[in-house]
Amino acid sequence: NESKQLNYYLPNYVKDTDIMVILHFLGRYLFQSIFSSPIEEKFSQEDYKILDVGCGPGTWLLDLATIYKSPSFFGIDLFPIYPTEIKPDNVEFKQGDVLKGLPYSDNTFDYVHQGNMLSIFTLEEWQIVIQELIR
């Protein structure tokens, strides 16, 4: 039985978003890519929809949206530290909690991304999260 509350190991406040941005670009440099899945060819499709769960300041989505203009990018996070006014037209952010259900219909997205959230959910919560990510 896993009863202890896990803590998120990265900051999630506006004043600390620089660390999350730096980690994004460090990972991009180390892996020489923004993503590890072979989906780049899909990014030319205008009806392709990508969701980033736990998007934080939205760096991953904003980085992709500056390169790929055709897909629609969606980000959701518990804390609204993402940009609300200055962002590409093909990016939309929402505040929400994946444990309470994502505010999207089944099969809305073609690709779902979640990064740096391994340590914040219990095993029981991961069952909920994974169901939300794949639906």
XYZ file of C-alpha atoms in Angstrom:
135
model
C 0.000 0.000 0.000
C 1.477 3.285 -1.102
C 0.047 5.932 1.202
C 2.768 8.565 1.168
C 2.368 11.622 -0.995
C 5.060 11.956 -3.647
C 6.540 15.346 -4.372
C 7.270 16.872 -7.720
C 11.023 17.298 -7.968
C 10.913 20.303 -10.304
C 9.572 23.757 -9.412
C 6.049 24.597 -10.503
C 5.838 28.267 -9.705
C 6.177 31.143 -12.141
C 9.374 32.471 -10.537
C 11.075 29.078 -11.023
C 10.066 28.313 -14.618
C 13.537 29.187 -15.883
C 14.754 25.850 -14.505
C 12.100 23.949 -16.488
C 12.982 25.860 -19.660
C 16.677 25.130 -19.169
C 15.938 21.412 -18.629
C 13.947 21.320 -21.870
C 16.767 22.799 -23.922
C 19.379 20.683 -22.149
C 17.408 17.542 -23.044
C 16.978 18.771 -26.597
C 20.722 19.317 -26.879
C 21.647 15.976 -25.313
C 19.240 13.958 -27.476
C 19.607 16.219 -30.540
C 15.821 16.230 -30.922
C 12.668 17.734 -29.430
C 11.006 14.302 -29.253
C 12.029 10.667 -29.357
C 9.072 9.192 -31.255
C 9.185 8.789 -35.046
C 6.311 11.214 -35.644
C 7.943 14.081 -37.499
C 6.362 13.088 -40.830
C 2.912 13.483 -39.222
C 3.608 17.115 -38.397
C 2.776 18.152 -41.948
C -0.868 17.126 -41.416
C -3.111 20.052 -40.502
C -5.555 17.895 -38.557
C -2.801 16.342 -36.381
C -3.345 17.121 -32.695
C -0.690 16.903 -29.987
C -1.336 17.095 -26.236
C 1.279 17.796 -23.565
C 0.030 16.757 -20.116
C 1.836 18.587 -17.333
C 3.087 21.165 -19.825
C 4.494 23.548 -17.191
C 5.533 26.778 -18.923
C 4.747 25.183 -22.300
C 8.332 25.148 -23.538
C 8.076 21.796 -25.333
C 4.921 22.842 -27.198
C 6.164 26.333 -28.003
C 9.419 24.910 -29.331
C 7.524 22.521 -31.617
C 4.997 25.150 -32.723
C 7.751 27.483 -33.909
C 9.061 24.739 -36.199
C 5.844 22.982 -37.244
C 2.982 25.255 -38.299
C 0.424 22.643 -39.421
C -0.511 20.630 -36.299
C -2.553 21.874 -33.367
C -0.775 21.821 -30.017
C -2.565 21.616 -26.671
C -1.062 21.872 -23.202
C -2.640 21.238 -19.826
C -1.185 21.747 -16.371
C -2.370 21.941 -12.782
C -0.584 25.266 -12.382
C -1.223 27.988 -15.003
C 2.393 29.008 -15.560
C 2.108 28.735 -19.359
C 1.766 31.817 -21.595
C -1.792 33.027 -21.994
C -1.425 35.859 -24.494
C 1.814 35.705 -26.449
C 1.950 32.325 -28.169
C 1.608 30.854 -31.665
C -1.935 30.571 -33.034
C -1.713 26.776 -33.196
C -1.081 26.435 -29.422
C -3.775 26.305 -26.742
C -3.243 25.962 -22.992
C -5.702 24.939 -20.270
C -5.515 24.535 -16.538
C -6.530 21.081 -15.376
C -5.741 18.029 -13.290
C -5.122 14.748 -15.121
C -6.244 12.863 -11.977
C -9.677 14.472 -12.294
C -9.863 13.651 -15.988
C -8.677 15.498 -19.043
C -11.259 17.963 -20.430
C -11.181 16.391 -23.892
C -13.268 13.714 -25.608
C -11.888 10.232 -26.247
C -9.601 9.937 -29.282
C -9.106 13.709 -29.591
C -5.316 13.532 -29.907
C -2.970 11.776 -32.275
C 0.026 12.071 -29.963
C 0.181 12.568 -26.182
C 3.347 13.659 -24.396
C 4.121 13.752 -20.700
C 7.561 14.531 -19.340
C 9.208 14.976 -15.951
C 6.233 13.719 -13.960
C 7.460 10.289 -12.920
C 7.830 11.128 -9.240
C 4.577 12.951 -8.562
C 2.041 10.114 -8.766
C 1.557 7.060 -6.575
C 1.172 3.647 -8.222
C -2.603 3.897 -7.813
C -2.635 7.364 -9.366
C -0.528 6.160 -12.294
C -3.317 3.754 -13.211
C -5.676 6.735 -13.545
C -3.110 8.845 -15.394
C -2.254 6.150 -17.917
C -5.929 5.518 -18.634
C -6.390 9.234 -19.286
C -3.330 9.413 -21.529
C -4.408 6.515 -23.745
C -8.123 7.219 -24.041
